[in-house]
Coordinates of C-alpha atoms and ligand atoms in Angstrom, one line a residue:
Chain O
M45 CA 0.0 0.0 0.0
A46 CA 1.3 3.4 -0.9
V47 CA 1.1 5.7 2.0
S48 CA -0.2 9.1 1.0
D49 CA -1.2 12.0 3.2
L50 CA -3.5 10.7 5.9
G51 CA -5.9 13.6 5.9
D52 CA -3.6 15.6 8.1
P53 CA -4.1 19.3 7.8
P54 CA -1.3 21.0 5.8
A55 CA 1.5 22.2 8.0
V56 CA 1.5 25.9 8.0
P57 CA 4.4 27.8 9.7
R58 CA 2.8 29.8 12.4
R59 CA 5.3 32.7 12.6
G60 CA 3.9 36.1 11.6
A61 CA 0.4 34.9 11.5
R62 CA -0.6 37.1 14.4
V63 CA -3.4 39.6 13.6
M64 CA -2.7 43.2 14.7
P65 CA -5.5 45.3 16.1
L66 CA -4.3 48.3 14.0
G67 CA -3.9 46.8 10.6
L68 CA -1.9 49.8 9.3
L69 CA 0.8 49.4 11.9
A70 CA 1.1 45.6 11.3
G71 CA 4.4 45.4 9.6
S72 CA 6.2 48.3 11.2
A73 CA 4.7 48.0 14.7
R74 CA 8.0 46.9 16.2
V75 CA 9.7 50.1 15.0
V76 CA 6.7 52.5 15.4
R77 CA 5.6 51.5 18.9
P78 CA 8.8 52.5 20.7
L79 CA 9.0 55.7 18.5
I80 CA 5.6 56.8 19.8
S81 CA 7.0 56.6 23.4
F82 CA 10.2 58.5 22.6
V83 CA 8.4 61.3 20.8
F84 CA 5.9 61.5 23.7
V85 CA 8.6 61.9 26.3
L86 CA 10.7 64.2 24.2
A87 CA 7.6 66.5 23.7
I88 CA 7.1 66.7 27.4
W89 CA 10.7 67.3 28.1
S90 CA 10.8 70.1 25.4
G91 CA 7.8 71.6 27.0
V92 CA 9.4 71.7 30.4
G93 CA 12.6 73.1 28.9
A94 CA 10.8 75.8 26.9
A95 CA 8.8 76.9 30.0
Q96 CA 12.1 77.3 31.9
L97 CA 10.5 75.9 35.1
V98 CA 13.7 74.5 36.3
P99 CA 17.2 76.0 36.0
E100 CA 19.2 74.5 33.1
T101 CA 22.1 73.4 35.3
I102 CA 19.7 71.1 37.2
F103 CA 17.4 69.9 34.4
P104 CA 18.7 70.8 30.9
A105 CA 16.4 71.1 27.9
P106 CA 16.8 68.6 25.0
W107 CA 18.6 71.1 22.7
T108 CA 21.1 71.9 25.5
V109 CA 21.8 68.1 25.8
W110 CA 22.1 67.9 22.0
N111 CA 24.6 70.7 22.0
A112 CA 26.6 69.1 24.7
T113 CA 26.7 65.9 22.7
V114 CA 28.0 67.7 19.6
E115 CA 30.5 69.5 21.8
M116 CA 31.9 66.2 23.2
W117 CA 32.0 64.8 19.8
Q118 CA 34.0 67.7 18.4
M119 CA 36.4 67.6 21.3
G120 CA 37.1 64.1 20.3
T121 CA 36.4 62.6 23.8
L122 CA 33.1 61.0 22.9
A123 CA 34.5 58.7 20.2
G124 CA 37.4 57.8 22.5
D125 CA 35.1 57.1 25.4
L126 CA 32.8 55.0 23.3
A127 CA 35.7 52.9 22.0
V128 CA 37.2 52.4 25.4
S129 CA 33.9 51.5 27.1
L130 CA 32.7 49.2 24.3
S131 CA 35.9 47.3 24.3
R132 CA 35.8 46.9 28.1
A133 CA 32.3 45.7 28.0
A134 CA 33.1 43.4 25.1
I135 CA 36.2 41.9 26.6
G136 CA 34.6 41.5 30.0
F137 CA 31.5 39.9 28.5
A138 CA 33.6 37.5 26.4
I139 CA 35.6 36.3 29.4
G140 CA 32.5 36.0 31.7
A141 CA 30.3 34.4 29.1
T142 CA 32.9 31.8 28.1
L143 CA 33.6 30.8 31.6
G144 CA 29.9 30.9 32.5
V145 CA 28.8 28.6 29.7
A146 CA 31.7 26.3 30.2
L147 CA 31.2 25.9 34.0
G148 CA 27.4 25.8 33.5
L149 CA 27.8 22.8 31.2
M150 CA 29.9 21.1 33.9
T151 CA 27.8 21.9 37.0
G152 CA 24.7 21.0 35.0
R153 CA 25.8 17.5 34.1
I154 CA 28.6 16.4 36.4
A155 CA 27.3 15.7 39.9
L156 CA 30.7 16.1 41.6
I157 CA 31.3 19.5 40.2
R158 CA 27.7 20.5 40.9
T159 CA 28.1 19.5 44.6
L160 CA 31.4 21.2 44.9
L161 CA 30.6 24.5 43.3
G162 CA 26.8 25.0 42.8
P163 CA 25.9 26.2 46.3
F164 CA 28.9 28.5 46.5
L165 CA 28.2 30.2 43.2
S166 CA 24.6 30.6 44.1
L167 CA 25.7 32.4 47.2
L168 CA 27.8 34.9 45.2
R169 CA 24.9 35.9 42.9
P170 CA 23.3 38.5 45.2
I171 CA 26.6 40.5 45.5
P172 CA 26.2 43.7 43.4
A173 CA 29.0 44.6 40.9
I174 CA 29.7 47.9 42.5
A175 CA 30.5 46.2 45.8
L176 CA 33.4 44.4 44.1
V177 CA 35.1 47.5 42.9
P178 CA 37.3 48.0 46.0
V179 CA 38.4 44.4 45.9
A180 CA 39.1 44.6 42.2
I181 CA 41.3 47.6 42.7
V182 CA 43.3 45.9 45.4
W183 CA 43.7 42.8 43.3
F184 CA 44.2 44.3 39.8
G185 CA 45.1 48.0 40.4
I186 CA 43.3 50.8 38.6
G187 CA 44.2 49.6 35.1
E188 CA 42.1 47.7 32.7
G189 CA 42.4 44.5 34.7
S190 CA 40.0 45.6 37.4
K191 CA 37.4 46.7 34.9
Y192 CA 37.5 43.3 33.1
F193 CA 37.3 41.6 36.4
V194 CA 34.2 43.4 37.6
I195 CA 32.4 43.1 34.3
S196 CA 33.3 39.5 33.6
Y197 CA 32.5 38.5 37.1
T198 CA 28.9 39.7 36.9
V199 CA 28.4 38.4 33.4
F200 CA 29.9 35.0 34.5
L201 CA 27.5 34.5 37.4
T202 CA 24.4 35.2 35.3
V203 CA 25.5 33.1 32.4
W204 CA 26.5 30.3 34.6
F205 CA 23.2 30.3 36.5
N206 CA 21.1 30.2 33.3
T207 CA 23.3 27.6 31.6
H208 CA 23.3 25.4 34.7
H209 CA 19.5 25.4 34.9
G210 CA 19.1 24.8 31.2
M211 CA 21.2 21.7 31.6
E212 CA 19.3 20.5 34.6
Y213 CA 15.9 20.8 32.9
V214 CA 16.7 18.9 29.7
P215 CA 13.5 17.0 29.2
E216 CA 14.0 13.3 30.2
I217 CA 12.1 12.2 27.1
Y218 CA 14.9 13.5 24.9
L219 CA 17.5 11.5 26.7
R220 CA 15.3 8.4 26.5
A221 CA 14.8 8.9 22.8
S222 CA 18.5 9.5 22.3
R223 CA 19.7 6.5 24.2
S224 CA 17.2 4.1 22.7
L225 CA 18.4 5.4 19.3
G226 CA 21.9 4.2 20.1
A227 CA 23.6 7.5 20.7
S228 CA 26.8 7.5 22.6
R229 CA 27.1 9.8 25.7
R230 CA 29.3 12.1 23.7
R231 CA 26.9 12.4 20.8
E232 CA 24.0 12.8 23.3
F233 CA 25.8 15.7 25.0
L234 CA 26.7 17.5 21.8
T235 CA 23.5 17.0 19.7
V236 CA 20.8 16.6 22.4
I237 CA 21.7 18.1 25.7
I238 CA 23.3 21.3 24.5
P239 CA 20.6 22.1 21.9
A240 CA 17.9 21.4 24.5
A241 CA 19.6 23.8 26.9
A242 CA 20.4 26.4 24.2
P243 CA 17.3 28.6 24.8
Y244 CA 18.3 28.9 28.5
I245 CA 21.9 29.6 27.5
F246 CA 20.8 32.4 25.2
A247 CA 18.5 33.9 27.8
G248 CA 21.6 34.0 30.1
L249 CA 23.8 35.6 27.4
R250 CA 21.2 38.2 26.8
L251 CA 21.0 39.1 30.5
G252 CA 24.8 39.0 30.5
V253 CA 25.0 41.7 27.9
A254 CA 22.7 43.9 29.9
L255 CA 24.8 43.3 33.0
A256 CA 28.0 44.0 31.1
F257 CA 26.8 47.6 30.5
L258 CA 25.5 48.0 34.1
S259 CA 28.7 46.8 35.6
L260 CA 30.8 48.8 33.1
V261 CA 29.6 52.0 34.7
A262 CA 30.3 50.7 38.2
A263 CA 33.8 49.7 37.1
E264 CA 34.5 53.0 35.5
L265 CA 33.2 55.2 38.3
S266 CA 36.4 54.7 40.2
G267 CA 39.9 54.7 39.0
A268 CA 39.5 55.3 35.3
S269 CA 40.7 58.1 33.1
S270 CA 38.5 57.5 30.1
G271 CA 35.2 55.8 29.2
L272 CA 31.6 56.8 29.4
G273 CA 31.4 56.1 33.2
Y274 CA 34.5 58.1 33.8
R275 CA 33.1 61.0 31.7
L276 CA 30.0 60.9 33.9
Q277 CA 32.1 61.3 37.0
E278 CA 34.0 64.1 35.4
A279 CA 30.8 65.9 34.3
R280 CA 29.7 65.8 37.9
Q281 CA 32.8 67.7 39.1
Y282 CA 32.0 70.5 36.6
I283 CA 28.3 70.3 37.3
R284 CA 27.7 69.7 33.5
T285 CA 24.2 68.1 33.8
D286 CA 23.8 68.5 30.0
R287 CA 26.8 66.2 29.5
M288 CA 25.5 63.7 32.1
F289 CA 22.2 63.5 30.3
S290 CA 23.9 63.0 27.0
L291 CA 26.1 60.2 28.4
L292 CA 23.1 58.5 30.1
I293 CA 21.1 58.5 26.9
I294 CA 24.1 57.1 25.0
L295 CA 24.5 54.3 27.5
G296 CA 20.8 53.5 27.3
A297 CA 20.8 53.5 23.5
L298 CA 23.9 51.4 23.3
G299 CA 22.6 48.8 25.8
A300 CA 19.3 48.6 24.0
S301 CA 20.8 48.2 20.6
V302 CA 23.2 45.5 21.6
D303 CA 20.4 43.7 23.4
M304 CA 18.3 43.8 20.2
V305 CA 21.2 42.3 18.2
V306 CA 21.8 39.5 20.7
H307 CA 18.0 38.8 20.8
Q308 CA 17.9 38.6 17.0
I309 CA 20.9 36.3 16.8
G310 CA 19.3 34.1 19.5
R311 CA 16.1 33.9 17.6
K312 CA 17.9 32.6 14.6
L313 CA 20.0 30.1 16.4
V314 CA 17.3 28.7 18.6
H315 CA 14.6 29.1 16.0
W316 CA 12.5 26.1 17.3
Q317 CA 11.8 27.9 20.6
Q318 CA 9.1 30.3 19.3
G319 CA 5.5 29.3 20.1
Chain B
M37 CA 3.4 -15.2 7.2
T38 CA 6.9 -16.5 7.6
R39 CA 8.9 -15.3 10.5
M40 CA 11.9 -13.6 9.0
T41 CA 13.8 -13.3 12.2
A42 CA 14.1 -15.2 15.4
E43 CA 15.5 -12.2 17.2
G44 CA 13.6 -10.0 19.5
D45 CA 12.6 -12.7 22.1
V46 CA 11.5 -10.8 25.1
R47 CA 11.1 -12.6 28.5
V48 CA 9.7 -10.8 31.5
D49 CA 10.3 -13.2 34.4
D50 CA 8.5 -12.6 37.7
V51 CA 9.2 -8.8 37.5
A52 CA 7.8 -6.5 40.1
I53 CA 8.5 -2.8 40.2
R54 CA 8.2 -0.6 43.3
F55 CA 8.8 3.2 43.6
K56 CA 9.6 5.1 46.7
G57 CA 6.5 7.0 47.7
K58 CA 5.8 9.6 50.4
D59 CA 4.5 6.9 52.8
G60 CA 6.8 4.0 51.9
P61 CA 7.2 2.0 48.7
V62 CA 4.4 2.0 46.1
T63 CA 4.0 -1.1 43.9
A64 CA 3.6 0.2 40.4
L65 CA 3.7 -3.3 38.8
D66 CA 2.9 -6.5 40.6
R67 CA 4.8 -9.7 39.9
T68 CA 4.4 -10.2 36.2
T69 CA 5.6 -12.9 33.8
L70 CA 5.3 -12.3 30.1
R71 CA 6.8 -13.6 26.9
L72 CA 6.8 -11.8 23.6
R73 CA 7.6 -14.2 20.8
P74 CA 10.0 -12.8 18.1
G75 CA 8.2 -10.8 15.5
T76 CA 4.8 -10.8 17.1
F77 CA 2.6 -7.8 17.9
T78 CA 1.3 -7.7 21.5
A79 CA -1.2 -5.2 22.8
L80 CA -1.4 -4.3 26.5
I81 CA -4.6 -2.9 27.8
G82 CA -5.6 -2.0 31.4
P83 CA -7.0 0.7 33.6
S84 CA -5.1 4.0 34.1
G85 CA -2.3 3.8 36.6
C86 CA -2.1 0.0 36.5
G87 CA 1.6 0.0 35.5
K88 CA 1.5 -0.4 31.7
S89 CA 4.0 2.4 31.2
T90 CA 6.1 1.1 34.1
L91 CA 6.4 -2.3 32.4
M92 CA 7.4 -0.7 29.1
N93 CA 10.0 1.5 30.8
A94 CA 11.4 -1.6 32.4
I95 CA 11.7 -3.4 29.1
G96 CA 13.1 -0.3 27.5
G97 CA 15.8 -0.2 30.2
F98 CA 14.7 3.1 31.7
V99 CA 13.6 1.6 35.0
A100 CA 15.2 -1.2 36.9
P101 CA 12.9 -4.0 38.2
S102 CA 12.7 -4.3 41.9
G103 CA 12.5 -8.1 41.6
G104 CA 12.8 -10.6 38.7
A105 CA 14.6 -10.2 35.4
I106 CA 14.0 -9.1 31.9
T107 CA 15.9 -10.6 29.1
I108 CA 16.0 -10.0 25.3
D109 CA 17.4 -12.8 23.3
G110 CA 18.9 -14.2 26.4
A111 CA 20.7 -11.0 27.5
E112 CA 19.5 -9.2 30.6
V113 CA 18.2 -5.6 30.0
T114 CA 20.5 -3.3 32.0
G115 CA 19.8 0.0 30.2
P116 CA 18.4 1.5 27.0
S117 CA 20.0 0.3 23.8
A118 CA 19.4 0.5 20.1
K119 CA 18.0 -3.0 20.2
V120 CA 14.8 -1.7 21.8
G121 CA 13.1 1.1 19.9
V122 CA 10.6 3.3 21.7
I123 CA 7.7 5.4 20.3
F124 CA 6.4 7.9 22.7
Q125 CA 2.9 9.4 22.8
Q126 CA 4.5 12.9 22.9
Y127 CA 6.6 12.0 19.8
A128 CA 10.0 13.0 21.4
L129 CA 11.3 14.4 18.1
F130 CA 14.2 16.8 18.5
P131 CA 12.9 20.2 17.5
W132 CA 16.3 21.5 16.6
F133 CA 16.6 18.9 13.8
T134 CA 14.4 18.7 10.6
A135 CA 12.4 15.6 9.9
L136 CA 15.4 14.4 7.9
G137 CA 17.8 15.3 10.7
N138 CA 15.8 13.3 13.2
V139 CA 16.0 10.2 11.0
R140 CA 19.7 10.8 10.4
F141 CA 20.2 10.9 14.1
A142 CA 19.0 7.3 14.3
L143 CA 21.2 6.2 11.4
R144 CA 24.3 7.7 12.8
R145 CA 25.2 4.6 14.7
F146 CA 25.8 2.7 11.5
G147 CA 28.6 5.0 10.5
L148 CA 27.5 5.3 6.9
P149 CA 29.1 7.8 4.4
R150 CA 27.2 11.0 4.5
A151 CA 25.5 10.7 1.1
Q152 CA 24.3 7.2 1.9
E153 CA 23.0 8.2 5.3
I154 CA 21.0 11.1 3.7
E155 CA 19.7 8.8 1.0
R156 CA 18.5 6.2 3.6
A157 CA 16.9 8.8 5.7
H158 CA 15.0 10.1 2.7
A159 CA 13.9 6.6 1.9
A160 CA 12.7 6.0 5.5
L161 CA 10.6 9.2 5.3
A162 CA 9.2 8.3 1.9
E163 CA 8.1 5.0 3.4
V164 CA 5.9 6.8 5.9
G165 CA 4.6 9.2 3.2
L166 CA 6.6 12.2 4.3
G167 CA 9.0 12.3 1.4
A168 CA 7.9 15.9 0.6
H169 CA 8.4 17.1 4.2
A170 CA 12.0 16.0 4.9
G171 CA 13.2 19.6 5.3
K172 CA 10.5 20.6 7.8
F173 CA 11.0 21.1 11.5
P174 CA 8.7 19.1 13.9
Q175 CA 6.9 22.3 14.9
Q176 CA 5.8 22.7 11.3
L177 CA 4.2 19.2 11.2
S178 CA 0.8 18.0 12.4
G179 CA 0.5 15.4 15.2
G180 CA 0.0 12.6 12.8
M181 CA 3.0 13.7 10.7
K182 CA 5.2 14.0 13.8
Q183 CA 4.3 10.5 14.8
R184 CA 5.1 9.2 11.3
V185 CA 8.5 10.9 11.6
A186 CA 9.0 9.2 14.9
I187 CA 8.1 5.8 13.4
A188 CA 10.5 6.3 10.5
R189 CA 13.2 7.4 13.0
T190 CA 12.8 4.4 15.2
F191 CA 12.7 1.8 12.5
A192 CA 15.7 3.4 10.8
C193 CA 17.7 2.4 13.9
G194 CA 16.8 -1.3 13.2
P195 CA 15.3 -2.3 16.6
K196 CA 14.5 -5.9 17.3
V197 CA 11.9 -4.9 19.9
L198 CA 9.5 -1.9 19.5
L199 CA 7.8 -0.4 22.5
M200 CA 4.8 1.9 21.8
D201 CA 3.1 3.6 24.7
E202 CA -0.3 4.9 23.5
P203 CA 1.4 6.1 20.4
F204 CA -1.8 7.4 18.8
G205 CA -3.5 8.5 21.9
A206 CA -3.2 12.2 21.0
L207 CA -4.5 11.8 17.5
D208 CA -8.1 12.2 16.2
A209 CA -10.0 9.1 15.2
Q210 CA -9.6 9.7 11.4
T211 CA -5.8 10.1 11.6
R212 CA -5.5 7.2 13.9
L213 CA -7.1 4.8 11.4
G214 CA -4.5 6.0 8.8
M215 CA -1.8 5.4 11.3
H216 CA -2.9 1.8 11.9
D217 CA -2.5 1.0 8.2
L218 CA 0.8 2.7 8.1
L219 CA 2.1 1.0 11.2
M220 CA 1.0 -2.4 9.9
G221 CA 2.7 -1.8 6.6
V222 CA 6.0 -0.6 8.0
W223 CA 6.0 -3.3 10.7
Q224 CA 5.4 -6.2 8.3
K225 CA 8.3 -4.9 6.2
H226 CA 10.8 -4.5 9.1
R227 CA 9.5 -7.1 11.6
A228 CA 10.2 -6.3 15.2
T229 CA 8.6 -7.7 18.3
V230 CA 6.0 -5.0 19.2
L231 CA 4.5 -4.2 22.6
F232 CA 1.8 -1.7 22.1
V233 CA 0.0 0.0 25.0
T234 CA -3.5 1.4 24.4
H235 CA -6.7 2.4 26.1
D236 CA -8.6 1.6 22.9
V237 CA -9.9 -2.0 22.9
D238 CA -10.8 -1.8 19.2
E239 CA -7.2 -0.7 18.3
A240 CA -5.8 -3.6 20.3
L241 CA -8.1 -6.1 18.5
L242 CA -7.5 -4.8 15.0
L243 CA -3.7 -4.7 15.3
A244 CA -2.4 -7.4 17.7
D245 CA -1.5 -11.1 17.6
D246 CA -1.9 -11.3 21.4
V247 CA -3.8 -9.0 23.7
H248 CA -3.0 -8.9 27.4
V249 CA -5.4 -7.3 29.9
M250 CA -4.1 -5.9 33.2
S251 CA -5.9 -5.5 36.5
Q252 CA -6.4 -2.3 38.5
A253 CA -3.3 -1.0 40.3
P254 CA -1.0 -2.5 41.4
G255 CA -1.4 -4.2 38.0
R256 CA -0.8 -7.7 36.9
L257 CA -1.8 -9.6 33.9
I258 CA -5.3 -11.1 34.3
R259 CA -6.3 -12.3 30.9
Q260 CA -4.7 -13.2 27.6
Y261 CA -6.2 -13.6 24.1
H262 CA -4.6 -14.9 21.0
L263 CA -6.0 -13.5 17.8
P264 CA -5.2 -15.7 14.7
Q265 CA -7.5 -13.6 12.4
P266 CA -5.7 -12.5 9.3
R267 CA -5.0 -8.8 8.7
P268 CA -6.2 -6.3 7.7
R269 CA -9.0 -6.9 10.1
A270 CA -12.4 -5.3 10.5
F271 CA -15.1 -6.0 13.0
N272 CA -17.7 -6.7 10.3
R273 CA -15.7 -9.2 8.3
S274 CA -13.3 -10.8 10.8
G275 CA -16.0 -13.0 12.3
S276 CA -18.0 -12.6 15.5
E277 CA -15.3 -13.9 17.7
L278 CA -13.6 -10.5 17.8
L279 CA -16.8 -8.9 18.9
D280 CA -17.2 -11.5 21.7
I281 CA -13.7 -10.8 22.9
R282 CA -14.3 -7.1 22.7
E283 CA -17.3 -7.4 25.0
E284 CA -15.3 -9.5 27.4
I285 CA -12.4 -7.1 27.6
L286 CA -14.8 -4.1 28.0
G287 CA -16.4 -6.1 30.9
L288 CA -13.0 -6.7 32.4
L289 CA -12.0 -3.1 32.3
R290 CA -15.1 -2.0 34.2
P291 CA -14.1 -1.8 37.9
E292 CA -16.5 -4.6 39.0
G293 CA -15.2 -6.8 36.1
V294 CA -11.6 -6.6 37.3
L295 CA -12.7 -7.6 40.8
A296 CA -14.6 -10.5 39.5
A297 CA -11.7 -11.7 37.4
I298 CA -9.4 -11.6 40.4
H299 CA -11.7 -13.5 42.8
Ligands
ATP622 N1 8.8 7.4 38.7 C1 7.8 7.1 39.5 N2 7.9 7.3 40.8 C2 6.8 7.0 41.6 N3 5.7 6.4 41.2 C3 5.6 6.1 39.9 C4 6.6 6.4 39.0 N4 6.2 6.0 37.8 C5 5.0 5.5 37.9 N5 4.6 5.6 39.2 C6 3.3 5.0 39.8 O1 3.2 3.7 39.3 C7 1.8 3.5 39.0 C8 1.7 3.0 37.6 O2 2.0 4.0 36.7 P1 2.1 3.8 35.1 O3 2.5 5.1 34.5 O4 2.9 2.7 34.8 O5 0.5 3.6 34.8 P2 -0.1 3.3 33.4 O6 -0.8 2.0 33.4 O7 0.8 3.6 32.3 O8 -1.3 4.4 33.4 P3 -1.9 5.3 32.2 O9 -2.8 4.4 31.5 O10 -2.6 6.4 32.9 O11 -0.8 5.8 31.3 C9 1.1 4.8 39.2 O12 0.5 4.7 40.5 C10 2.1 5.8 39.2 O13 1.8 6.9 40.1
MG623 MG1 1.0 5.1 30.8

């Protein structure tokens, strides 16, 4: 007997099948929605600035902040600070994420390592990055080393935690299927356990990116001579609120863009995880 | 039909299975002895919670018996192996692989050259009517199609014994009938010793050579039927005997019926 389709409904990919309440916005909603919010806040901010309710040194108007940004750019400090801060965040993230994934894979699957390290690492998690700065300076001086340490440490703990849990919650049924299909332990680890944990690992990496930016500022607030965090500190000494606002907005925009990129990469790589 | 293989001889010898419960051990399966002759199709039917899945898990090597022994072709079962294929109600396809990738996973153990492995995986999917869907991911397939991929995947591994725990329980009646034909076709070609758990008496009677009925928990085998009727079977043309057995089993599955059979 030839087996044809058994009356199953045709398989339709479900992605993008969502119906938007505002038909016109459908395609561009992801871009338009946040813009609405930005325009709204900017309008109120401009209103407050134009009315001159608050002195500019305390709460600068949008155009003052813009001018400060242009000024920092023309002085050449902004590009330099961006480069320094981004490279610190990137290096700190790379170190922390690599160690976090590697150790998470181990504590997730190897009982001995889990027993030895799991509870200890869990205990470290509530310690905020900024609390580590004094220790980092004693250990690594005020050079780049202490920045990398603070950033990679916070990234590491989060990435480790998520990876570890992803490994623990690999559905038993995948392991049963894999073993009864004759897979070796090694093949099971590489082609079943790691993919099954991948959504958790990516969630951890995404949190790690956010934390890299958060702890970057903490690391740069003391003992740095360049970088966005340092520049914030410097602006405080000269009471340049306009520069502070500019730097804060840049930090926010940077963090959000990198987060979006990581999110998109994650969606591609763990494509099976959606709905 | 000639038996093409004498492999896949399953013996369950005085096996009992207990789990640690909150208040002491719980007997999931009472002392059970069962033999599955090579190449036969056995259906197992019984009330919910009586230990059907537990017995399967023991034969599959996922759960160790608390007493007794299980052997396949004379070798004791100590863990899962490629000799015993398993088809799960929830399909258990790997969502990160395509349909083809899932079948290739099962072929990997033969160490074939890449091109040959892909070719055989395509052939296995064509056999279950999914030749056109090889590149799709499980999430893009319907329940019936997923289970067909799972059947192709399991047979690709060349199991001598095939365990199916309510494999079609999640499918609608129409799809289920198609799956019966498909399973019979694939099974008669590959020949494995099948143990098939179901809640559906009709399904058991249409498919199996032997039907075992289990008691309420803690379960044990209480009745066995051998069905020599040729396949494909249908209740209206396979004689009235099937209908009589059907009535009897339905009676046994009612709570009073089980009690009566025990006493
Ligand atoms: N891992 C386990 N730990 C503790 N108890 C278990 C475990 N697995 C099964 N049991 C218990 O063993 C008994 C038999 O379970 P089993 O799943 O084998 O029943 P079943 O016959 O397959 O039922 P169903 O028809 O509902 O699938 C149940 O009481 C169940 O709660
Ligand atoms: Mg069950």
